[in-house]
XYZ file of C-alpha atoms in Angstrom:
673
model
C -63.667 -39.450 -38.910
C -63.018 -36.608 -41.473
C -64.274 -33.815 -38.815
C -61.811 -35.427 -36.540
C -59.194 -35.046 -39.089
C -60.140 -31.658 -39.700
C -59.947 -30.679 -36.199
C -56.645 -32.327 -35.869
C -55.446 -30.377 -39.020
C -56.617 -27.280 -37.498
C -55.088 -27.866 -34.169
C -51.757 -28.665 -35.895
C -52.389 -25.357 -37.969
C -52.936 -23.148 -34.704
C -49.535 -24.930 -33.042
C -47.656 -24.107 -36.160
C -48.852 -20.630 -36.420
C -47.872 -20.055 -32.556
C -44.570 -21.452 -33.086
C -43.932 -19.332 -36.220
C -45.338 -16.218 -33.773
C -42.617 -17.428 -31.277
C -39.925 -17.795 -33.798
C -40.409 -14.441 -35.233
C -40.795 -12.732 -31.873
C -37.513 -14.318 -30.747
C -35.985 -13.139 -34.045
C -37.331 -9.857 -33.385
C -35.947 -9.526 -30.170
C -32.729 -10.804 -31.193
C -32.174 -8.672 -34.215
C -33.481 -5.385 -31.831
C -30.790 -6.688 -29.091
C -28.115 -6.978 -31.813
C -28.788 -3.473 -33.273
C -28.649 -2.029 -29.741
C -25.612 -3.778 -28.982
C -23.877 -2.351 -32.307
C -25.070 0.953 -31.570
C -23.759 0.482 -28.220
C -20.512 -0.475 -29.453
C -20.203 2.095 -32.449
C -20.858 4.835 -29.448
C -18.267 3.975 -27.494
C -15.762 3.488 -30.267
C -16.561 7.174 -31.567
C -16.305 8.175 -27.805
C -12.818 6.422 -27.254
C -11.786 7.349 -30.532
C -12.375 11.308 -29.751
C -10.654 10.876 -26.401
C -7.401 9.462 -28.045
C -7.561 12.263 -30.635
C -7.847 14.409 -27.639
C -4.834 12.513 -26.061
C -2.710 12.877 -29.164
C -3.323 16.574 -29.414
C -2.397 17.219 -25.819
C 0.419 15.105 -25.606
C 1.734 16.086 -29.119
C 1.800 12.622 -30.758
C 3.116 12.130 -34.117
C 0.937 10.886 -37.129
C 3.255 8.392 -37.719
C 2.445 6.406 -34.824
C -1.215 7.232 -34.405
C -2.276 8.376 -38.016
C -5.873 10.161 -37.970
C -7.561 8.676 -40.709
C -7.003 4.916 -39.644
C -8.639 2.750 -37.158
C -7.211 3.409 -33.866
C -7.548 -0.264 -32.830
C -5.790 -1.631 -35.904
C -3.212 0.772 -37.256
C -2.243 2.901 -34.273
C 1.086 1.963 -32.693
C 0.763 0.981 -28.975
C -3.180 0.637 -28.780
C -4.814 -2.474 -28.324
C -8.572 -3.414 -28.125
C -10.584 -5.873 -26.663
C -13.799 -6.438 -28.149
C -14.082 -2.644 -29.952
C -13.100 -0.962 -26.704
C -9.420 0.376 -25.877
C -7.657 -1.725 -22.730
C -4.095 -1.019 -23.393
C -2.128 2.541 -24.391
C 1.773 2.256 -24.460
C 3.162 5.397 -26.024
C 6.977 4.488 -24.371
C 9.667 6.088 -26.130
C 7.577 8.161 -28.435
C 8.640 11.466 -29.919
C 6.695 14.388 -29.596
C 5.716 16.661 -32.878
C 7.639 19.814 -33.011
C 4.758 21.916 -31.796
C 4.357 19.600 -28.953
C 7.885 19.765 -28.192
C 7.687 23.492 -27.695
C 5.401 23.040 -24.882
C 5.124 19.703 -23.610
C 2.716 19.320 -20.610
C 1.587 16.376 -18.523
C -2.228 16.432 -19.892
C -3.991 13.096 -19.828
C -7.433 14.344 -19.106
C -8.873 12.463 -21.931
C -8.180 9.170 -20.238
C -11.126 9.563 -18.448
C -13.112 8.745 -21.589
C -11.533 5.366 -21.969
C -13.495 3.430 -19.115
C -12.291 0.189 -19.848
C -8.515 0.956 -19.919
C -6.487 -1.115 -17.889
C -2.730 -0.213 -18.716
C -1.200 3.098 -19.344
C 2.510 3.062 -20.057
C 4.332 6.625 -20.991
C 7.714 5.462 -19.829
C 10.757 7.571 -21.143
C 8.135 9.846 -22.716
C 8.516 13.462 -21.208
C 5.844 14.299 -19.231
C 6.842 17.426 -17.161
C 4.788 18.574 -14.497
C 2.776 16.719 -11.678
C 0.703 13.637 -11.956
C -2.909 14.777 -12.342
C -5.511 13.713 -9.863
C -7.576 12.449 -12.829
C -5.715 9.381 -13.008
C -6.859 8.566 -9.590
C -10.205 9.708 -9.708
C -11.633 9.038 -12.944
C -9.358 5.893 -14.532
C -10.025 3.616 -11.706
C -9.695 0.160 -13.339
C -6.025 0.725 -14.307
C -3.898 -2.271 -13.247
C -0.892 -1.139 -14.970
C 0.737 2.430 -14.535
C 4.009 3.029 -15.829
C 5.456 6.715 -15.755
C 9.310 5.768 -15.458
C 11.679 8.442 -16.987
C 9.039 10.979 -17.545
C 10.490 13.984 -15.926
C 7.541 14.021 -13.402
C 7.900 16.625 -10.665
C 5.889 17.757 -7.698
C 4.424 15.146 -5.020
C 2.713 11.911 -5.688
C -1.185 12.761 -5.425
C -3.111 11.216 -2.553
C -5.684 9.871 -5.071
C -3.419 7.270 -6.539
C -4.512 5.705 -3.412
C -7.832 5.170 -5.469
C -6.564 2.829 -8.130
C -7.519 -0.160 -6.203
C -6.969 -2.760 -8.973
C -3.502 -1.564 -9.647
C -1.028 -4.662 -10.014
C 2.212 -2.499 -11.100
C 3.275 1.038 -10.288
C 6.598 2.406 -11.564
C 7.222 6.075 -10.679
C 10.986 5.627 -10.878
C 13.497 7.798 -12.283
C 11.814 11.284 -11.960
C 11.907 14.130 -9.851
C 9.231 13.515 -7.391
C 9.020 15.422 -4.196
C 7.454 15.393 -0.879
C 6.533 12.365 1.051
C 5.125 9.184 0.093
C 1.529 9.318 0.802
C -0.165 6.441 3.455
C -2.982 6.085 0.674
C -0.854 3.875 -1.259
C -1.133 1.345 1.542
C -4.932 0.622 -0.026
C -3.362 -0.746 -3.140
C -3.986 -4.483 -1.765
C -3.554 -5.929 -5.117
C -0.379 -4.258 -5.827
C 2.534 -6.583 -6.949
C 5.236 -4.419 -7.931
C 5.797 -0.602 -6.498
C 8.783 1.130 -7.695
C 9.647 4.915 -6.500
C 13.219 4.749 -6.873
C 15.831 7.604 -8.005
C 13.531 10.510 -7.264
C 13.836 13.103 -4.056
C 11.176 11.849 -1.715
C 11.519 12.768 1.885
C 10.146 11.668 4.958
C 9.253 8.106 6.480
C 8.332 4.649 5.113
C 4.503 4.872 5.482
C 3.445 1.786 7.887
C 0.274 1.178 5.740
C 2.767 -0.399 3.585
C 2.121 -3.846 5.968
C -1.020 -3.806 4.054
C 0.343 -4.611 0.606
C 0.097 -8.505 1.135
C 0.521 -8.963 -2.504
C 3.777 -7.196 -2.951
C 6.315 -8.894 -4.587
C 8.887 -6.019 -5.514
C 9.262 -3.151 -3.670
C 12.122 -0.553 -5.060
C 12.458 2.739 -2.840
C 16.080 3.160 -3.443
C 17.923 6.516 -4.325
C 15.618 8.888 -2.516
C 15.972 10.650 0.729
C 13.850 8.889 3.146
C 14.663 8.518 6.451
C 13.830 6.774 9.893
C 13.279 3.336 10.127
C 11.686 0.146 8.373
C 8.295 -0.543 9.479
C 7.531 -3.122 11.936
C 4.660 -3.722 9.444
C 6.810 -4.999 6.834
C 6.881 -8.347 8.553
C 3.388 -9.276 7.080
C 4.937 -8.948 3.241
C 5.054 -12.247 3.024
C 4.976 -12.469 -0.592
C 7.800 -10.096 -1.109
C 10.905 -11.404 -3.387
C 12.468 -8.265 -4.307
C 13.326 -5.374 -1.868
C 15.596 -2.451 -2.234
C 15.693 0.380 0.166
C 19.446 1.537 -0.796
C 20.773 4.952 -0.941
C 18.559 6.770 1.674
C 19.339 7.873 5.350
C 17.594 5.117 7.045
C 18.664 4.749 10.262
C 18.259 2.850 13.369
C 19.532 -0.979 13.836
C 18.729 -3.386 10.714
C 15.246 -4.580 10.524
C 14.684 -7.959 12.127
C 11.353 -7.988 11.442
C 12.440 -8.812 7.696
C 13.518 -11.895 8.919
C 9.767 -13.247 8.820
C 9.877 -12.965 5.052
C 11.070 -16.074 3.885
C 10.518 -15.651 0.256
C 12.761 -12.947 0.020
C 15.558 -13.497 -3.050
C 17.107 -9.922 -3.195
C 17.746 -7.700 0.017
C 19.510 -4.121 -0.678
C 20.099 -1.949 2.239
C 23.122 -0.499 1.393
C 24.256 3.440 1.567
C 22.082 4.078 4.708
C 22.832 4.919 8.088
C 21.733 1.556 10.110
C 24.072 0.567 13.082
C 24.270 -2.304 15.233
C 25.117 -5.639 14.014
C 23.418 -8.065 11.380
C 20.280 -9.458 13.023
C 20.339 -13.333 13.629
C 16.846 -13.355 12.570
C 18.061 -12.930 8.601
C 19.040 -16.499 9.101
C 15.678 -17.580 8.311
C 15.439 -16.070 4.853
C 15.880 -19.232 3.391
C 15.346 -18.091 -0.102
C 17.724 -15.197 -0.271
C 20.491 -15.209 -2.848
C 21.680 -11.614 -2.888
C 22.206 -9.708 0.875
C 23.566 -6.143 0.303
C 24.396 -3.747 3.435
C 27.613 -2.155 2.550
C 28.236 1.449 3.597
C 26.479 1.716 6.693
C 27.812 1.956 10.338
C 27.376 -1.799 11.303
C 29.488 -2.876 14.103
C 30.198 -6.306 15.999
C 31.038 -9.776 15.022
C 29.206 -11.873 12.214
C 27.001 -14.595 13.893
C 27.629 -18.003 12.361
C 24.116 -19.090 13.015
C 22.867 -16.479 10.742
C 24.409 -18.029 7.890
C 23.909 -21.726 8.717
C 20.772 -22.200 6.447
C 21.408 -19.426 3.950
C 21.801 -22.622 1.023
C 20.993 -20.311 -1.802
C 22.872 -17.353 -1.111
C 24.900 -16.271 -4.012
C 26.139 -12.552 -3.384
C 26.952 -11.303 -0.116
C 28.086 -7.574 0.238
C 29.323 -6.430 3.736
C 32.195 -3.678 2.688
C 32.212 -0.225 4.124
C 31.231 -1.047 7.904
C 32.967 -1.231 10.868
C 32.680 -5.223 11.482
C 35.116 -7.079 13.731
C 36.031 -10.398 14.662
C 36.855 -13.424 12.620
C 34.790 -14.589 9.312
C 32.417 -17.417 10.814
C 33.253 -21.131 9.664
C 29.633 -21.218 8.519
C 30.498 -19.112 5.344
C 32.230 -22.548 3.852
C 28.892 -23.919 3.851
C 27.561 -22.187 1.738
C 27.249 -24.008 -1.663
C 26.264 -20.993 -3.742
C 28.405 -18.446 -2.644
C 30.222 -16.941 -5.584
C 30.654 -12.935 -4.911
C 31.875 -11.804 -1.592
C 32.969 -8.634 -0.590
C 33.781 -7.836 2.751
C 36.537 -5.047 1.865
C 36.975 -1.905 4.379
C 35.977 -3.334 7.769
C 38.035 -4.406 10.874
C 38.131 -8.333 10.217
C 41.076 -9.851 11.350
C 42.484 -13.585 11.629
C 43.366 -16.110 9.081
C 42.210 -16.315 5.968
C 38.876 -18.600 5.917
C 38.310 -21.503 3.587
C 35.316 -20.440 1.764
C 35.027 -23.557 -0.665
C 32.123 -25.693 0.929
C 32.972 -29.659 1.269
C 35.886 -29.069 -1.409
C 33.663 -28.438 -4.203
C 34.954 -25.512 -6.348
C 32.781 -25.746 -9.266
C 30.809 -22.665 -8.057
C 33.709 -20.410 -7.816
C 35.684 -20.579 -10.754
C 33.933 -17.529 -11.674
C 33.709 -15.770 -8.759
C 34.910 -12.605 -6.932
C 36.519 -12.307 -3.455
C 37.111 -9.025 -1.818
C 38.873 -8.830 1.658
C 40.719 -6.008 1.289
C 41.339 -3.180 3.384
C 41.178 -5.478 6.746
C 43.306 -6.941 9.312
C 43.656 -10.858 8.060
C 47.208 -12.210 8.926
C 48.851 -15.600 8.072
C 49.801 -17.299 5.025
C 47.913 -17.695 1.385
C 45.695 -20.571 0.937
C 45.660 -22.690 -2.539
C 41.811 -22.191 -2.374
C 42.072 -18.894 -3.624
C 43.116 -20.012 -6.897
C 39.318 -21.001 -7.420
C 38.286 -17.577 -7.943
C 38.614 -15.387 -10.829
C 38.964 -12.381 -9.137
C 40.868 -11.687 -5.478
C 41.462 -8.783 -3.754
C 43.590 -8.904 -0.438
C 45.281 -5.692 -0.390
C 45.857 -3.755 2.733
C 45.960 -6.319 5.204
C 48.758 -8.384 6.767
C 49.318 -11.439 4.797
C 52.957 -12.909 4.938
C 54.911 -15.695 3.119
C 55.526 -16.090 -0.315
C 53.541 -15.258 -3.284
C 52.023 -18.234 -5.033
C 52.624 -18.790 -8.763
C 48.936 -18.697 -9.701
C 48.555 -15.352 -7.785
C 51.051 -13.771 -9.853
C 49.763 -10.847 -12.137
C 46.200 -11.921 -11.113
C 45.607 -11.212 -7.445
C 45.557 -7.790 -5.747
C 48.232 -8.103 -2.962
C 49.356 -4.615 -2.494
C 50.304 -3.431 1.227
C 50.801 -6.734 2.683
C 54.076 -8.169 4.420
C 54.885 -10.673 1.410
C 58.288 -11.599 0.476
C 60.208 -10.493 -2.691
C 57.386 -8.248 -3.517
C 57.259 -4.390 -4.415
C 54.487 -2.091 -2.847
C 54.142 -3.774 0.547
C 54.408 -2.744 3.842
C 57.828 -1.865 5.662
C 59.030 -4.325 8.204
C 58.722 -2.133 11.078
C 54.947 -2.112 10.291
C 54.680 -5.556 9.838
C 56.569 -6.455 12.901
C 54.611 -4.551 15.123
C 51.156 -5.884 14.093
C 52.191 -9.557 14.512
C 53.819 -8.687 17.967
C 50.550 -7.160 18.933
C 49.071 -10.103 18.014
C 51.630 -12.541 19.984
C 52.514 -13.940 16.420
C 55.516 -14.831 14.956
C 56.221 -12.485 12.065
C 58.782 -14.035 9.458
C 60.742 -10.990 8.471
C 60.376 -11.021 4.673
C 62.285 -14.253 5.133
C 65.276 -12.555 6.551
C 66.984 -13.822 9.940
C 65.535 -12.216 12.887
C 68.620 -10.650 14.180
C 68.494 -8.214 10.802
C 65.539 -6.843 12.185
C 65.727 -3.059 13.090
C 64.975 -2.360 16.555
C 61.564 -0.919 17.419
C 61.845 2.868 17.763
C 61.639 4.342 21.228
C 58.535 5.795 21.534
C 60.177 8.242 24.463
C 62.731 9.677 21.731
C 59.817 10.132 19.220
C 57.976 12.348 21.664
C 60.973 14.413 22.515
C 61.584 15.151 18.825
C 58.083 16.303 18.130
C 58.246 18.293 21.511
C 61.403 20.211 20.202
C 60.060 20.553 16.605
C 56.783 22.217 18.212
C 58.942 24.453 20.258
C 60.913 25.430 17.242
C 58.051 26.270 15.325
C 56.207 27.793 18.206
C 59.157 30.483 18.576
C 59.611 30.905 14.823
C 55.675 31.947 15.009
C 55.851 34.000 17.967
C 59.166 36.102 16.309
C 56.831 36.363 12.971
C 53.839 37.723 15.013
C 56.004 40.314 16.759
C 57.448 41.487 13.378
C 53.913 41.818 12.194
C 52.479 44.028 15.006
C 55.486 46.232 14.697
C 55.148 46.632 11.351
C 51.439 47.827 11.751
C 52.272 50.097 14.144
C 54.479 51.942 12.271
C 52.084 51.553 9.313
C 49.228 53.475 11.512
C 51.849 55.973 12.928
C 52.572 57.165 9.458
C 48.818 57.424 8.791
C 48.108 59.713 11.681
C 51.021 61.958 11.044
C 50.088 62.355 7.395
C 46.279 63.148 8.047
C 47.564 65.884 10.960
C 49.565 67.511 8.620
C 46.824 67.682 6.132
C 44.141 68.965 8.949
C 46.584 71.727 9.626
C 47.007 72.903 5.984
C 50.320 71.676 5.440
C 51.259 70.484 2.278
C 49.416 70.496 -1.111
C 46.065 69.328 -1.058
C 45.041 66.230 -3.581
C 42.801 67.021 -6.416
C 39.099 65.645 -5.397
C 37.839 63.189 -8.298
C 34.251 62.448 -8.168
C 34.025 58.717 -9.398
C 30.796 58.015 -11.472
C 27.836 56.356 -9.808
C 28.379 52.539 -10.004
C 24.560 52.411 -10.493
C 25.106 53.922 -13.669
C 26.684 51.041 -15.486
C 23.965 48.583 -14.106
C 20.971 47.714 -16.537
C 18.273 46.734 -14.163
C 15.725 45.782 -16.579
C 16.984 42.036 -16.654
C 17.459 42.119 -12.757
C 13.857 41.404 -11.493
C 10.919 43.640 -10.749
C 11.254 46.915 -9.183
C 9.379 47.055 -5.866
C 8.091 50.627 -4.193
C 9.420 51.480 -0.731
C 5.720 51.230 0.283
C 5.434 47.582 -1.008
C 8.628 46.645 1.110
C 7.089 47.810 4.312
C 4.024 46.066 4.031
C 5.699 43.074 2.956
C 7.916 43.339 6.290
C 5.394 44.642 8.664
C 7.394 47.676 8.717
C 10.778 45.567 9.264
C 9.217 44.299 12.911
C 11.406 41.812 14.595
C 8.855 39.135 13.829
C 9.838 38.935 10.426
C 13.483 39.360 11.287
C 15.458 36.263 9.879
C 19.258 37.237 11.033
C 21.725 40.263 11.114
C 23.829 39.780 8.014
C 27.292 41.360 7.657
C 26.177 44.251 5.107
C 22.559 44.332 6.438
C 19.642 42.987 8.061
C 17.691 40.026 6.411
C 13.850 39.723 7.096
C 10.831 37.581 6.002
C 8.083 39.025 3.810
C 5.034 38.522 2.119
C 4.410 40.092 -1.196
C 0.591 41.127 -2.023
C -0.009 38.003 -4.154
C 0.944 35.725 -0.758
C 4.422 35.255 -2.069
C 6.606 34.482 0.647
C 10.398 36.140 -0.142
C 13.189 37.241 1.809
C 14.299 40.537 1.800
C 17.801 42.133 2.506
C 17.971 45.546 3.720
C 21.212 46.893 2.857
C 22.263 49.632 4.936
C 24.074 52.704 2.931
C 25.331 54.135 5.778
C 27.654 51.515 6.673
C 31.271 50.742 5.353
C 30.080 48.546 2.707
C 27.447 51.018 0.918
C 27.862 49.548 -2.403
C 26.951 45.943 -1.431
C 23.660 46.044 -3.528
C 25.367 47.265 -6.472
C 28.006 44.180 -6.169
C 24.959 42.147 -5.628
C 22.834 43.300 -8.653
C 26.068 43.109 -10.869
C 26.829 39.686 -9.805
C 23.175 38.652 -10.515
C 23.273 40.473 -13.893
C 26.652 38.472 -14.916
C 25.724 34.763 -13.592
C 22.655 32.495 -13.597
C 22.534 28.786 -12.089
C 20.125 26.803 -10.807
C 22.282 26.196 -7.572
C 22.177 30.119 -6.984
C 19.174 31.546 -5.019
C 17.178 33.772 -7.746
C 16.810 37.269 -7.513
C 13.048 38.493 -7.631
C 13.528 42.305 -7.596
C 14.899 45.193 -6.069
C 14.092 48.541 -4.262
C 16.397 51.466 -4.742
C 14.397 54.422 -4.515
C 14.890 55.152 -0.657
C 17.912 57.115 0.525
C 18.659 55.405 3.684
C 18.536 51.883 2.442
C 18.581 49.681 -0.749
C 16.699 46.419 -0.554
C 16.908 43.137 -2.462
C 14.427 40.635 -3.006
C 14.989 37.136 -3.279
C 13.107 33.893 -3.387
C 12.080 32.161 -0.006
C 13.875 28.923 0.714
C 11.907 27.267 3.310
C 14.477 25.018 5.466
C 16.292 28.154 6.555
C 19.884 28.972 5.921
C 22.471 26.741 5.175
C 24.408 27.250 8.615
C 21.870 26.374 10.938
C 20.647 23.433 9.043
C 24.570 21.855 9.432
C 24.505 22.554 13.029
C 20.925 21.787 13.891
C 20.984 19.988 17.152
C 18.841 16.622 17.754
C 16.225 17.268 20.539
C 13.821 14.382 21.201
C 11.514 17.127 22.479
C 11.323 19.082 19.473
C 9.136 17.867 16.684
C 10.771 20.584 14.255
C 13.419 19.996 11.663
C 16.245 17.546 12.846
C 19.727 17.477 12.150
C 20.925 16.742 8.889
C 22.271 13.011 7.983
C 25.360 12.491 6.013
C 23.870 11.734 2.637
C 21.994 14.828 2.894
C 25.214 17.082 3.970
C 26.891 15.150 1.392
C 24.319 16.391 -1.593
C 24.532 19.641 0.044
C 28.256 19.709 -0.332
C 28.043 18.671 -4.254
C 25.268 21.325 -4.857
C 27.574 24.004 -3.434
C 30.446 22.491 -5.294
C 28.822 23.071 -8.597
C 28.041 26.375 -8.092
C 31.319 27.155 -6.881
C 32.711 25.468 -10.066
C 30.313 27.662 -12.277
C 31.630 30.806 -10.524
C 35.112 29.912 -10.875
C 35.456 28.279 -13.975
C 32.681 28.843 -16.441
C 32.135 32.776 -15.589
C 34.395 35.148 -17.491
C 36.133 36.586 -16.029
C 35.927 34.046 -12.763
C 33.817 35.577 -9.717
C 35.804 35.320 -6.199
C 33.632 32.551 -4.605
C 33.080 34.905 -1.361
C 29.729 35.891 -2.928
C 28.712 32.512 -2.254
C 27.734 34.055 1.524
C 25.024 35.818 -0.179
C 23.722 33.124 -2.576
C 23.148 30.604 -0.128
C 21.894 32.514 2.661
C 18.275 31.325 2.803
């Protein structure tokens, strides 16, 4: 028995020893693992801190927000850490240090060492320069990238398409140029894309149809052209779409009618043509529809509005719509803002109140001005907070509720000033086969319509009188010129024959003596000019100018320039002096920069300007559209408007900001290229 017990005790002791060994081993492994994890966390913490300090230095951030001697995960403003690693950086609205403000740069290479970073927000923080490729190649876990109002320039890099985890991308309110890269179509998780208020050109990429999770797309206020891609019909989750303020053309994109979740659709300020597509009636969630300032025509289809029960805002102004407003508009229970001004609508005022329910309209606005509506005002208008019916042909009395509240100028209403004259109103109603109330005055007092034959006769007489006077003035001017020329020739012949005293010869000082060339660009040798233009070959000839020929050239460093050869043998032999003197006095971003000059050659003087790749203004304005030509197309009206504004800025500067003011004939030299 004792032996048995002893054996059991030995076995128990052995088991206990084994268990203790296992526990000790597990504890050893646990502590070793914990130590390794702690070392890994500490190593990552130090690496991320070093990266943040480098970012602090390269961006010139202040110690007020990022104090160097404190824990960045605890005390640094805009830094969020999870499990000891940086996941969020927000420097929105930060101010730079004095040294950082003197040399601001878009230097964020250290972000590559923040391997777990998912959000970077630098909105309203100055980052001059282009977006670095490091963001697309080495910070690929980013889910939110916000770079609004950062003064970014250059093109959107193709590498941004590598950020396949992106959910929100904001690049609005910068100076981005170039086309929108197709690679953005690879961002399949993207929910928000904002590229608005830049200077982007080209077409909207068809690859955007792959952004099936997109809920908000804003590309407004750019220079985009072409049409809306057919692939947009696949963006079934899109709720907000703003393409306004571009140069988009063709007909309105009917494929958008497939996006039943769309809430806001803004296509205003483009060059769309045609009518409103009936397919828009499928947008049953639509609350705002804006198509103002296009070139749309035709009647509005009632079928389009019959199912838009959530529509609150409808903006159709500044188009060429015609016909009556459809009765289906009164079936829209939520409509509170309706602007159809500056069209060619006609007919009686529609009853826009659905089923007699006025509650949604007491704070609404109605603008039907600058159309051809006629008939009487209706009591329903009192349900709107703001009403503009000016420049129509409404007649009858002004209701008491409208006095001092509604805008009713230039109609045919009784007992009101600033109305159309009786003849204009009577002619309009007669053209419609309707009766005009003659402002409440009996019809026998209505003045007879003017005889068009008599009006034409008066115009003929007036034209004859003006033509006769003009001919007399022309003959008189020619006679005076002949007399002056004869006197000059007689005087010159007398001087040639030695008759009369010879005038004293005064040698004027050289106009170049008054010019300081040190601030007028680089000085090029004649050999450099010859090499740049290929000895002025016809291949490099751009055009023949009034005061010299203009050539395209390439300098030794590969820089493309425009070289103007001023012919000193011509009548305008001092044109180079005038232009150099101009650039000595003025400096403006709208003026083509003068890069240098070459004045050593006796037979010609040369001025070197910055090369403008889009050619001269004249050829751009009068360029013809040719379907067989793959080159530059004719400028759209928005681009022409921006060119006109730029030219106006330059002229305003020359006329009003220079002392003394400069005559704007110099603009022909400035805007040549």
